[in-house]
Coordinates of C-alpha atoms in Angstrom, one line a residue:
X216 CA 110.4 125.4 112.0
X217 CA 108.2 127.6 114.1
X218 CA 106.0 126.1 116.1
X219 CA 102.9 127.1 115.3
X220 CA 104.0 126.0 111.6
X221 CA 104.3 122.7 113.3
X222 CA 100.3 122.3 114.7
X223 CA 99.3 123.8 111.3
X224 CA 100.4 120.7 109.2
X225 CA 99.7 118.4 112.2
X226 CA 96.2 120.1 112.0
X227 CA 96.1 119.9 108.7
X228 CA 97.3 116.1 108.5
X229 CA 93.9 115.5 110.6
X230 CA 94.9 115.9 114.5
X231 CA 93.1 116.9 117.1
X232 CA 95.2 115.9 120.3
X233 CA 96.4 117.1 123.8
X234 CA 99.7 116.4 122.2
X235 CA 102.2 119.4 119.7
X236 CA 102.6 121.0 123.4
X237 CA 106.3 121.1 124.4
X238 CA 107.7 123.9 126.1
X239 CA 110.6 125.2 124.4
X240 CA 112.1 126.9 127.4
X241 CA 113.1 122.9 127.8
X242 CA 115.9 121.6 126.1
X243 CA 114.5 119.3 123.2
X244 CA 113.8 115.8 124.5
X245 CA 116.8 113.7 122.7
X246 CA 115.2 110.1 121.6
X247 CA 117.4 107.6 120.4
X248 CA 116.1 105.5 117.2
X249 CA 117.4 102.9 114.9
X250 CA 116.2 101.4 111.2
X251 CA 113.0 99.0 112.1
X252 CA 110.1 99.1 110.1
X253 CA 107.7 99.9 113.4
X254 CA 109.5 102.9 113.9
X255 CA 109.6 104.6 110.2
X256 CA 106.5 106.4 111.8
X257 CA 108.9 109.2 113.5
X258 CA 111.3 109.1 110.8
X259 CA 108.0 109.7 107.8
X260 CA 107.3 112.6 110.9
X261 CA 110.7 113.6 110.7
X262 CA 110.1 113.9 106.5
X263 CA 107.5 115.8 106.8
X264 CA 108.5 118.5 109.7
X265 CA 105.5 116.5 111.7
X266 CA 108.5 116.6 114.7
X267 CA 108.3 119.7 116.7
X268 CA 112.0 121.3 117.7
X269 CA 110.7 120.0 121.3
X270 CA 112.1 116.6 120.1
X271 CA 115.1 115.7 118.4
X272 CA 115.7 112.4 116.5
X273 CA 119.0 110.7 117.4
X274 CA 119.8 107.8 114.7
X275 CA 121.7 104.8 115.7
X276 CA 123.2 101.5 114.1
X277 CA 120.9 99.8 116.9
X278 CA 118.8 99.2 120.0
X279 CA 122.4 98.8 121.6
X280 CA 123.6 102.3 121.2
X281 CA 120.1 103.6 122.5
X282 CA 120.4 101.5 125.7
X283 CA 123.8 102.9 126.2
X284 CA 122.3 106.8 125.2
X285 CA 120.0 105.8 127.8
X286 CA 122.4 104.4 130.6
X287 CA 124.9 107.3 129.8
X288 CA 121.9 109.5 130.0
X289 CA 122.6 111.3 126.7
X290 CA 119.5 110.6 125.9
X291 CA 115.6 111.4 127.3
X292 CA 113.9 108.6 125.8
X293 CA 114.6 105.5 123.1
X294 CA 112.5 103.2 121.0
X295 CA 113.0 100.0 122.7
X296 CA 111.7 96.1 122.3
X297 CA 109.9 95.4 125.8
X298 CA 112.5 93.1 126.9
X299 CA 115.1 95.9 126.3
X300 CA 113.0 98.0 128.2
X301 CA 112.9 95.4 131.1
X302 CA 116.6 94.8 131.0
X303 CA 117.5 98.4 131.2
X304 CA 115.0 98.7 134.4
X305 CA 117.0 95.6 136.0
X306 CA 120.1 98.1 135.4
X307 CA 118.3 100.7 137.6
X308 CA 116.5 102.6 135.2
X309 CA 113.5 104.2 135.9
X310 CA 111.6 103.8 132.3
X311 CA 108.1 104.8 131.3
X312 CA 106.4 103.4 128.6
X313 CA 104.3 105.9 126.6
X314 CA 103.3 104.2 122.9
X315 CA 103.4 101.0 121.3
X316 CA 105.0 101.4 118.0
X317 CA 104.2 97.9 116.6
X318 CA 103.7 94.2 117.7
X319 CA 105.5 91.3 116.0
X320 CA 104.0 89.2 114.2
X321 CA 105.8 87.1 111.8
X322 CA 108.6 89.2 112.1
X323 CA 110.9 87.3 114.0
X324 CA 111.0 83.9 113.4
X325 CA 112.8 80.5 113.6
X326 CA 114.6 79.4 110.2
X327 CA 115.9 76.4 109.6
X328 CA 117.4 73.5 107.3
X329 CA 115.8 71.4 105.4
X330 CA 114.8 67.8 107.5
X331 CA 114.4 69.5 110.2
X332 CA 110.5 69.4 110.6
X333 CA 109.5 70.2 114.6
X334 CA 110.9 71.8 117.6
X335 CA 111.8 68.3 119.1
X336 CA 114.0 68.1 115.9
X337 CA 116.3 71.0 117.1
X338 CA 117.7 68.6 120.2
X339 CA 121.5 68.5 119.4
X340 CA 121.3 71.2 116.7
X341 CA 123.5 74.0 116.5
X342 CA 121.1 77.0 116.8
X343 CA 122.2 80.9 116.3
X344 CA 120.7 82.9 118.6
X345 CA 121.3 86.4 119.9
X346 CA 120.9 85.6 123.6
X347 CA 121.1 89.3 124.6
X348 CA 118.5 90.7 122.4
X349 CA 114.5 89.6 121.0
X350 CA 116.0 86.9 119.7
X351 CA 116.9 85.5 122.9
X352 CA 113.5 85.9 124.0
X353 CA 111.8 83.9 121.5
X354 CA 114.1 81.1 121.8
X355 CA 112.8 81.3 125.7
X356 CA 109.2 81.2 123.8
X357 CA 110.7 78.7 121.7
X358 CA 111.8 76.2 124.3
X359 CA 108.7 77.0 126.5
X360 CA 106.5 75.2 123.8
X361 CA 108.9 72.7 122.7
X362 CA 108.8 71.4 126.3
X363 CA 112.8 71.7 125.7
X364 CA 115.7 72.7 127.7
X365 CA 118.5 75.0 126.4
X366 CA 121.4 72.3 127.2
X367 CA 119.3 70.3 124.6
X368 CA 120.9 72.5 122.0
X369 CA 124.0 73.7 120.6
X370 CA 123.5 77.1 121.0
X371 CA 126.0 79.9 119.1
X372 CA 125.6 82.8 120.6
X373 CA 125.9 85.6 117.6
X374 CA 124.8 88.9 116.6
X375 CA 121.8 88.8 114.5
X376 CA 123.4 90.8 111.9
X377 CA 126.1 87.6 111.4
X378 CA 123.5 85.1 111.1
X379 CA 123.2 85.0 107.3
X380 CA 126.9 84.7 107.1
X381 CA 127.6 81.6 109.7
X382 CA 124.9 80.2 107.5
X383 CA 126.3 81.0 104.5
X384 CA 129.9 79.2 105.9
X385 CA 127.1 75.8 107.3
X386 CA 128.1 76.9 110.9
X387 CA 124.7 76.6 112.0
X388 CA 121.5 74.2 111.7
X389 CA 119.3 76.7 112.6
X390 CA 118.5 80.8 113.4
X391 CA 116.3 82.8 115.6
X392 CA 116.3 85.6 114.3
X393 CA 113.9 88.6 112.4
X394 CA 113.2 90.7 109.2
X395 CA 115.3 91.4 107.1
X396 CA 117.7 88.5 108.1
X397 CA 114.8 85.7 108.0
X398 CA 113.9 86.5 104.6
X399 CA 117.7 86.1 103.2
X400 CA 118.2 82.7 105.4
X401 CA 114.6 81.3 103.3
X402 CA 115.7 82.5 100.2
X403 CA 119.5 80.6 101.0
X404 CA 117.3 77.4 101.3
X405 CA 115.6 77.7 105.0
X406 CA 112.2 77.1 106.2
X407 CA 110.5 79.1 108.6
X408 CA 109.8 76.6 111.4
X409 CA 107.7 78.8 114.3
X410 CA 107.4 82.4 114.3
X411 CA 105.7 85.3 116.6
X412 CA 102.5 84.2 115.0
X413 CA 102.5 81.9 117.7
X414 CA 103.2 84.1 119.9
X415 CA 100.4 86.7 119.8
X416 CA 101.1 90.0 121.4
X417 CA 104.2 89.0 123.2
X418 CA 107.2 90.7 121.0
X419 CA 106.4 94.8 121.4
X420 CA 108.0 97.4 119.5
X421 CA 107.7 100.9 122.0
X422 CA 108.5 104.6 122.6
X423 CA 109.7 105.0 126.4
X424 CA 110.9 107.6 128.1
X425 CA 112.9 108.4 131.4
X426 CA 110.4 108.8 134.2
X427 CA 112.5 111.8 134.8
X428 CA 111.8 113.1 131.6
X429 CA 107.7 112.8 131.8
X430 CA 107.8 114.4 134.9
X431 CA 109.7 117.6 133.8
X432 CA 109.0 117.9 130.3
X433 CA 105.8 116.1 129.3
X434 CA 104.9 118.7 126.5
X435 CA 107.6 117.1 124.7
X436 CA 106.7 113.5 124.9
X437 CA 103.1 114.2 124.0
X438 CA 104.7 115.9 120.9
X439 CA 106.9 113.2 120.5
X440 CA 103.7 110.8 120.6
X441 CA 102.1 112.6 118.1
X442 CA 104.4 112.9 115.9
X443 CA 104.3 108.9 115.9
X444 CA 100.8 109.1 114.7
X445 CA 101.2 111.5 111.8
X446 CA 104.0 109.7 110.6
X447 CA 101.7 106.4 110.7
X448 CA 98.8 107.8 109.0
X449 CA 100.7 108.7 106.1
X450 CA 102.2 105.5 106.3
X451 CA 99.0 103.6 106.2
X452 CA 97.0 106.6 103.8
X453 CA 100.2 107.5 101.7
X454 CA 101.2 103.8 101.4
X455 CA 102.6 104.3 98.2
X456 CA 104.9 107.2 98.7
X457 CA 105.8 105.7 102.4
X458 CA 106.9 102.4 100.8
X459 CA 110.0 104.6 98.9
X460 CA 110.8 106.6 101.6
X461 CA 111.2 103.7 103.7
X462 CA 113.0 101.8 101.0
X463 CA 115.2 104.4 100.5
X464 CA 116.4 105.2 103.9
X465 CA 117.1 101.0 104.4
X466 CA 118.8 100.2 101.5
X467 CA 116.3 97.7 100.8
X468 CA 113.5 97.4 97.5
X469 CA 110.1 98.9 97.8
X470 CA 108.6 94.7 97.9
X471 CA 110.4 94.4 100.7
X472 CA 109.5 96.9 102.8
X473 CA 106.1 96.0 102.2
X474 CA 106.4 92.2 103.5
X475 CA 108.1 93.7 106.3
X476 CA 104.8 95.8 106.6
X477 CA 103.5 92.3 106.8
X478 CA 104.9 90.4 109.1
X479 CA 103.9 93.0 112.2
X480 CA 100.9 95.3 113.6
X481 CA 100.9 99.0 113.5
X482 CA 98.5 99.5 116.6
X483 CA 96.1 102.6 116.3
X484 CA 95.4 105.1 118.9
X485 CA 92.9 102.8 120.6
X486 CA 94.7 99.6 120.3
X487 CA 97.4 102.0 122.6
X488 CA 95.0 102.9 124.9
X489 CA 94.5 99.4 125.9
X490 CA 97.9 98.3 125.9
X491 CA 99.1 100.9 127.9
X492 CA 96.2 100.8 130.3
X493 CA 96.9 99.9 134.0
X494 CA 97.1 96.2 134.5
X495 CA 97.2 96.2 130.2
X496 CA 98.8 94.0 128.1
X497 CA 102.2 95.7 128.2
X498 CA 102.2 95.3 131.7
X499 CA 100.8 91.8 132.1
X500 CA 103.5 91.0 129.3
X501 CA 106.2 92.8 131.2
X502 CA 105.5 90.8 134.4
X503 CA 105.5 87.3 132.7
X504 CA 108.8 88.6 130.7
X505 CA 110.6 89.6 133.3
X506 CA 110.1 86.2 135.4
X507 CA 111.4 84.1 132.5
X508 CA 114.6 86.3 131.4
X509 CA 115.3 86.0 135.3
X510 CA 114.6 82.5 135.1
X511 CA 116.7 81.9 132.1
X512 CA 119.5 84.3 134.1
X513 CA 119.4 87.4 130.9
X514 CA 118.8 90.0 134.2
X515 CA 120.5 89.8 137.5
X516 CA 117.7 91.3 139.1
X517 CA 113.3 90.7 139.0
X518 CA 112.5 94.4 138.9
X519 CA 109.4 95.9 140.0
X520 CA 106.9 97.2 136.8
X521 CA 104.4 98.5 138.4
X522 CA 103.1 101.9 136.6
X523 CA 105.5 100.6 133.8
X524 CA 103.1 102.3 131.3
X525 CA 101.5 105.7 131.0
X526 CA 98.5 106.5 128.6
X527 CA 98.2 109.7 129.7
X528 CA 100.9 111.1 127.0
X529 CA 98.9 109.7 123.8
X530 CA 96.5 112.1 121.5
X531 CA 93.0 112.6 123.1
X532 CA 91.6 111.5 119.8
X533 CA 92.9 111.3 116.0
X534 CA 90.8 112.0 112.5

């Protein structure tokens, strides 16, 4: 697709943005993705031919095989949780966050059995828990409010993808865990317990980049960017249409894409401008992050997040 076909539909789809600007004497910037309902934005974009050939889409299985992209460096950029982000900085990696894709909440949560009926109940409990992912962090969360200690429970350390099953077999009391695993744990009989509710703007969804990359081919990431936001307007204005698209790539029904819808926030170009700001919320967030996966001994290292996050790559306005 030319490229000038490109900032036609963009301008057509309502744009107006310092964005659609890559310079194609640049290889495309690679950015690793994987199926999570905050990021069907770039693969509606994708649909559409809203993503300029400055940018190519690599699909993974999961956050894993971008993190690895990323530490291989096979690829320029990745959508990340925050805490991935911050592990993969602890690793050495320079990292530049440039868009918030979503913010959890509802969406991962704490299921349990029945007669289990408070955090205090979970002491001796045996509690599956993905140390090395989101999940880990909200059990961290978890614990913080609980006023509990982690050798107060029998934690199993598993994949979030096995939860259902070691459920399923009564090898567990309890999960920490997220859409679309919580769902099929409450309809096997759980009760949602606590969930990111609780934890307001803490659990981000983002779009970062290589520090690298932003400094030699920004044109890209501010298509990149806006090819985020075309992807979520038709999401948000095109709900309908979006909700089989989506449905259809996941394997999942059109109802439950749209309770996935539910359970996070789709932040708008302002909403980005203040999280990203200097001294914003994903940096606060970052800071206190950081100190309690260090604390709880998920990273080796306390790295340094200062200018973690760049608004200078997101549309100057959107209509």
């Amino acid at each position: 697709m030319q490229r000038r076909r490109f900032l036609g539909l963009a301008l057509a789809a309502g744009f107006a943005s310092g964005g659609l600007s890559g310079c194609w004497s640049r290889p495309p910037l690679t950015f690793g993705i994987h199926h999570w309902i905050g990021y069907e934005p770039l693969y509606l974009a994708r649909d559409f031919g809203w993503l300029p050939e400055s940018v190519t889409l690599r699909s993974g299985s999961s956050a894993t095989s971008s993190m690895e992209g990323l530490l291989s460096g096979s690829l320029d950029g990745a959508a990340l949780t925050l805490d991935e982000t911050i592990r993969l900085i602890s690793r050495g990696m320079d990292l530049v966050v440039v868009a918030v894709a979503d913010v959890s909440a509802g969406a991962d949560v704490l299921v349990v059995r029945p007669g289990i009926d408070s955090l205090a109940d979970l002491r001796g409990r045996r509690v599956a828990v993905e140390m090395n992912g989101v999940s880990g962090i909200l059990l961290l969360k978890i614990l913080e409010v609980a006023g509990l200690d982690r050798n107060q429970l029998n934690l199993v350390d598993l994949p979030v993808s096995q939860h259902a099953e070691a459920w399923e077999r009564g090898e567990v009391d309890a999960s920490v865990s997220y859409e679309p695993v919580a769902s099929l744990l409450v309809r096997a009989g759980g009760v949602r317990l606590f969930d990111s509710r609780q934890l307001p703007e803490t659990i981000f969804d983002l779009l970062v980049v290589t520090r690298k990359t932003a400094a030699e081919n920004p044109g890209a990431i501010e298509d990149l960017v806006a090819a985020h936001f075309a992807g979520l307007k038709h999401l948000v204005r095109g709900i309908h249409d979006a909700l089989y698209r989506v449905a259809n790539r996941q394997g999942v029904s059109p109802t439950d894409v749209r309770q996935a819808l539910a359970t996070i926030t789709l932040p708008d170009l302002a909403a980005n401008q203040r999280y990203l700001a200097e001294s914003g919320r994903i940096e606060v967030t970052a800071v206190s992050l950081a100190r309690l996966m260090f604390g709880a001994g998920l990273i080796a290292t306390q790295p340094s997040l200062q200018n973690l996050s760049d608004p200078s790559f997101l549309p100057r306005r959107l209509s």
